Coordinates of C-alpha atoms and ligand atoms in Angstrom, one line a residue:
M1 CA -22.8 -13.7 -2.8
D2 CA -25.1 -13.8 0.3
K3 CA -24.5 -10.4 1.7
P4 CA -24.5 -6.9 0.1
T5 CA -21.2 -5.3 -0.7
I6 CA -21.7 -2.6 2.0
Q7 CA -21.5 -5.3 4.6
Y8 CA -18.0 -6.2 3.6
I9 CA -17.1 -2.6 4.0
I10 CA -18.7 -2.3 7.5
E11 CA -16.9 -5.6 8.5
E12 CA -13.6 -4.1 7.3
A13 CA -14.3 -1.0 9.5
I14 CA -15.2 -3.1 12.5
G15 CA -12.1 -5.3 11.9
S16 CA -10.0 -2.2 11.9
G17 CA -11.2 -1.0 15.3
I18 CA -13.8 1.6 14.2
E19 CA -16.7 1.8 16.7
E20 CA -19.0 4.5 15.3
I21 CA -20.0 4.4 11.7
L22 CA -21.9 7.0 9.6
I23 CA -23.3 5.9 6.3
I24 CA -24.1 8.7 3.9
T25 CA -27.0 7.5 1.9
G26 CA -29.3 9.1 -0.6
R27 CA -32.7 8.9 -2.2
S28 CA -34.0 5.3 -2.7
K29 CA -31.3 3.7 -0.6
R30 CA -33.5 2.8 2.3
A31 CA -32.7 -0.9 1.8
I32 CA -29.3 -0.2 3.5
E33 CA -30.9 0.9 6.7
D34 CA -33.3 -2.0 6.6
H35 CA -30.4 -4.5 6.0
F36 CA -28.6 -3.4 9.2
D37 CA -31.8 -3.2 11.3
R38 CA -33.4 -6.0 13.2
S39 CA -35.8 -8.1 11.2
I40 CA -38.2 -9.5 13.9
E41 CA -40.3 -11.4 11.3
L42 CA -37.4 -13.1 9.7
E43 CA -35.8 -14.0 13.1
F44 CA -39.1 -15.5 14.2
A45 CA -39.5 -17.5 11.0
L46 CA -36.0 -18.9 11.2
E47 CA -36.3 -19.7 14.9
S48 CA -39.6 -21.6 14.3
K49 CA -38.0 -23.6 11.4
G50 CA -35.0 -24.4 13.6
K51 CA -32.6 -22.7 11.2
K52 CA -30.1 -21.8 13.9
D53 CA -27.1 -20.8 11.6
L54 CA -29.2 -18.4 9.6
L55 CA -30.7 -17.0 12.7
E56 CA -27.3 -16.3 14.1
Q57 CA -26.2 -14.6 10.9
V58 CA -29.3 -12.4 10.8
K59 CA -28.8 -11.4 14.5
D60 CA -25.1 -10.7 13.9
I61 CA -25.9 -8.1 11.3
S62 CA -28.2 -6.1 13.5
E63 CA -25.9 -6.2 16.5
M64 CA -22.9 -5.1 14.4
I65 CA -22.3 -1.8 16.3
N66 CA -23.6 1.7 16.1
I67 CA -24.5 2.6 12.6
H68 CA -25.8 6.1 11.9
Y69 CA -27.2 7.5 8.7
I70 CA -27.3 10.9 7.0
R71 CA -29.0 11.5 3.6
Q72 CA -27.1 13.5 1.0
K73 CA -30.0 15.4 -0.4
Q74 CA -28.5 16.1 -3.8
P75 CA -25.8 14.1 -5.6
K76 CA -23.2 16.9 -5.7
G77 CA -20.1 14.8 -5.5
L78 CA -18.0 12.9 -3.1
G79 CA -16.6 16.0 -1.4
H80 CA -20.2 17.2 -0.8
A81 CA -21.1 13.8 0.7
I82 CA -18.1 13.9 3.0
N83 CA -19.1 17.4 4.1
C84 CA -22.5 16.0 5.2
A85 CA -20.5 14.2 8.0
K86 CA -19.1 17.4 9.4
S87 CA -21.1 17.6 12.7
F88 CA -21.0 13.9 13.2
V89 CA -17.2 13.8 13.0
G90 CA -16.4 17.0 15.0
N91 CA -12.8 17.8 15.5
E92 CA -11.2 14.4 15.1
P93 CA -9.4 12.5 12.3
F94 CA -11.8 10.1 10.6
A95 CA -11.8 7.3 8.1
V96 CA -13.6 7.2 4.8
L97 CA -14.4 4.0 3.0
L98 CA -16.1 4.3 -0.4
G99 CA -19.0 1.9 -1.0
D100 CA -17.8 0.8 -4.4
D101 CA -14.3 -0.3 -3.4
I102 CA -13.9 -3.7 -1.7
V103 CA -10.5 -4.8 -0.6
D104 CA -9.6 -8.4 0.1
A105 CA -6.5 -8.2 2.3
K106 CA -4.5 -11.3 3.4
T107 CA -3.6 -10.5 6.9
K108 CA -4.6 -7.0 8.0
P109 CA -7.8 -5.2 6.8
C110 CA -7.0 -2.4 4.4
L111 CA -8.3 0.3 6.8
K112 CA -6.2 -1.0 9.7
Q113 CA -3.1 -0.8 7.5
L114 CA -3.9 2.9 7.0
I115 CA -4.6 3.5 10.7
D116 CA -1.2 2.0 11.5
V117 CA 0.4 4.5 9.1
Y118 CA -1.7 7.3 10.6
N119 CA -0.5 6.4 14.1
E120 CA 3.1 6.9 12.9
Y121 CA 2.7 10.1 10.9
K122 CA -0.4 11.6 12.7
T123 CA -1.8 13.2 9.6
T124 CA -3.9 12.5 6.5
V125 CA -3.2 9.1 4.8
L126 CA -4.6 8.1 1.4
G127 CA -4.9 4.4 0.5
V128 CA -3.3 3.9 -2.9
Q129 CA -2.1 1.3 -5.4
E130 CA -0.6 1.5 -8.9
V131 CA -3.0 1.2 -11.7
S132 CA -2.4 0.9 -15.5
Y133 CA -1.8 4.2 -17.2
D134 CA -4.9 3.5 -19.4
D135 CA -7.0 3.7 -16.2
V136 CA -5.6 6.8 -14.5
S137 CA -8.6 8.9 -15.8
K138 CA -10.9 6.9 -13.5
Y139 CA -9.1 7.9 -10.3
G140 CA -7.7 10.6 -8.0
I141 CA -3.9 10.4 -8.9
V142 CA -1.1 11.2 -6.5
D143 CA 2.1 13.2 -7.3
G144 CA 4.3 12.0 -4.5
K145 CA 7.8 11.0 -3.4
H146 CA 8.4 7.5 -2.1
I147 CA 9.9 7.7 1.4
E148 CA 9.7 4.3 3.0
N149 CA 8.0 0.9 2.8
G150 CA 5.1 1.8 0.5
V151 CA 4.7 5.3 2.1
Y152 CA 4.7 8.3 -0.2
K153 CA 4.8 12.0 0.8
V154 CA 2.0 13.7 -1.2
K155 CA 3.1 16.8 -3.1
N156 CA 0.0 17.2 -5.3
L157 CA -3.2 15.4 -6.4
V158 CA -5.2 15.4 -9.6
E159 CA -8.7 14.1 -10.0
K160 CA -9.2 11.9 -13.0
P161 CA -6.4 13.3 -15.3
Q162 CA -5.9 12.3 -18.9
K163 CA -3.2 9.7 -19.4
E164 CA -0.9 12.3 -20.9
E165 CA -1.3 14.7 -18.0
A166 CA -1.1 12.2 -15.1
P167 CA 1.8 12.9 -12.7
S168 CA 2.0 9.1 -11.9
N169 CA -0.1 6.0 -12.0
I170 CA -0.6 5.9 -8.2
A171 CA -4.3 5.9 -7.6
I172 CA -6.5 6.6 -4.6
L173 CA -8.6 3.5 -4.1
G174 CA -11.5 4.4 -1.8
R175 CA -9.8 4.4 1.6
Y176 CA -8.7 7.5 3.5
I177 CA -7.8 8.7 7.0
I178 CA -8.4 12.5 7.0
T179 CA -7.8 15.3 9.5
P180 CA -10.9 17.4 10.4
E181 CA -9.4 20.6 8.8
I182 CA -10.8 19.1 5.5
F183 CA -14.3 20.4 6.4
E184 CA -13.3 24.1 6.3
I185 CA -11.8 23.5 2.9
L186 CA -14.8 21.6 1.6
D187 CA -17.1 24.5 2.6
N188 CA -15.3 26.5 -0.1
T189 CA -14.4 23.9 -2.7
K190 CA -15.9 24.7 -6.1
P191 CA -17.2 22.0 -8.4
G192 CA -14.4 20.3 -10.3
A193 CA -14.2 17.2 -12.6
G194 CA -17.6 16.2 -13.8
G195 CA -19.1 19.3 -12.3
E196 CA -19.0 17.7 -8.8
I197 CA -17.5 18.9 -5.5
Q198 CA -14.5 16.6 -5.5
L199 CA -12.8 15.3 -2.3
T200 CA -9.5 15.1 -4.2
D201 CA -9.6 18.9 -4.9
A202 CA -10.1 19.6 -1.2
L203 CA -7.3 17.1 -0.2
K204 CA -5.1 18.9 -2.7
D205 CA -5.7 22.1 -0.9
L206 CA -5.2 20.4 2.5
A207 CA -1.8 19.1 1.3
T208 CA -0.6 22.7 1.0
K209 CA -1.4 23.3 4.6
Q210 CA -0.5 20.1 6.4
A211 CA 1.8 17.1 5.6
M212 CA -0.1 14.3 3.8
Y213 CA 0.9 10.7 3.0
A214 CA -0.2 7.9 0.7
Y215 CA 0.2 4.3 1.5
N216 CA 0.4 1.4 -0.9
F217 CA -1.8 -1.0 0.9
E218 CA -1.7 -4.8 0.7
G219 CA -4.8 -6.5 -0.7
K220 CA -6.7 -7.0 -3.9
R221 CA -9.2 -4.2 -4.6
Y222 CA -12.4 -4.8 -6.6
D223 CA -14.4 -2.0 -8.1
V224 CA -17.9 -3.3 -7.5
G225 CA -19.3 -0.1 -8.9
N226 CA -18.6 -1.4 -12.4
K227 CA -20.2 -4.5 -13.9
L228 CA -17.1 -6.4 -14.7
G229 CA -15.6 -5.6 -11.3
F230 CA -18.8 -6.8 -9.6
L231 CA -18.6 -10.1 -11.5
Q232 CA -15.0 -10.6 -10.7
A233 CA -15.5 -10.0 -7.0
T234 CA -18.5 -12.4 -6.9
V235 CA -16.7 -15.2 -8.6
E236 CA -13.5 -14.8 -6.6
F237 CA -15.3 -14.5 -3.2
A238 CA -17.4 -17.5 -4.1
L239 CA -14.3 -19.6 -4.8
K240 CA -13.0 -18.8 -1.3
R241 CA -16.1 -20.2 0.3
E242 CA -15.5 -23.8 1.5
D243 CA -19.3 -24.6 1.3
L244 CA -19.5 -23.5 -2.4
R245 CA -16.0 -23.8 -3.9
D246 CA -16.1 -27.4 -5.3
E247 CA -19.5 -27.3 -6.9
F248 CA -19.0 -23.7 -8.2
L249 CA -15.6 -24.5 -9.6
E250 CA -17.0 -27.5 -11.5
Y251 CA -19.8 -25.4 -12.9
L252 CA -17.3 -22.7 -14.0
I253 CA -15.0 -25.3 -15.7
N254 CA -18.0 -26.8 -17.6
T255 CA -19.3 -23.5 -18.6
I256 CA -15.8 -22.3 -19.8
E257 CA -15.3 -25.6 -21.8
K258 CA -18.7 -25.2 -23.4
E259 CA -18.1 -21.6 -24.3
T260 CA -14.6 -22.3 -25.6
D261 CA -16.0 -25.1 -27.8
E262 CA -18.6 -22.8 -29.2
V263 CA -16.0 -20.2 -30.0
A264 CA -13.8 -22.8 -31.7
L265 CA -16.8 -24.0 -33.8
T266 CA -17.7 -20.5 -34.8
K267 CA -14.1 -20.0 -35.9
E268 CA -14.2 -23.2 -38.0
D269 CA -17.4 -22.0 -39.7
E270 CA -15.8 -18.7 -40.5
I271 CA -12.8 -20.4 -42.0
E272 CA -15.1 -22.7 -44.2
I273 CA -17.0 -19.6 -45.4
Ligands
LIG301 C1 -13.9 8.4 -6.4 C2 -12.8 9.5 -6.1 C3 -11.5 9.2 -6.8 C4 -11.0 7.8 -6.3 C5 -12.1 6.8 -6.6 C6 -11.8 5.4 -6.1 O1 -14.2 8.5 -7.8 O2 -13.3 10.8 -6.6 O3 -10.5 10.1 -6.5 O4 -9.8 7.5 -7.0 O5 -13.4 7.2 -6.1 O6 -12.7 4.4 -6.4 P1 -15.5 7.7 -8.3 O7 -15.2 6.3 -8.4 O8 -16.6 8.0 -7.4 O9 -15.8 8.4 -9.7

């Protein structure tokens, strides 16, 4: 749509009460810093053209709160990226939001739901939902016991298991509240699935030392790191926008009708042949 996916994530964090944000970036991702910075030239151009709404939007982004950046120098995995935040985080529990996972929650932002569970249990909480068994090999999977209202006590975790080996279909979907003891563990975590230092492996270790919970959050999650997920999110978010919905819906209906006619014609041709 008209903002990058990372902005949805930052907005979720802010909406959940987070005040300090660290973005772990990497090579050739400077556009992220530029996006959240002030754009004096753009502000001036919008002001002189009298485009007040757009001017406000541009200012809102740069005034969003304190955003800090650290570069992960080598792509050694999610666990390694999280370990880059060690000195920023210090000795406090912290939230992790993965940039590929966008959650559209009805009433309470996904992260706020996890924070509420954290406030009850005062220990690590993983954001989870059930996925199809055909998809378990894409996720960190929880072996847990359901204890109350969508809360599971975590017994074990497996990163990207084969369908046959998965302990359940409860998948970690890019939202975590983690206690700072994870950093000591990450320092010694060896590369796991895909040859990368996996956060799930470090969490598995942490679960043997401290209680850990998983929470089945409310909200539709989109994997914008894959092409189909990105398209689904774009279409569904556009349909929620009052200023676009009617025209876009008409376009979609026409396009689908045209495509369906073409498919029908091709099928008729095949039958004639
Ligand atoms: C990462 C995590 C995985 C988690 C997933 C959620 O995998 O390693 O445990 O389930 O994010 O999106 P990635 O998608 O980076 O391969």
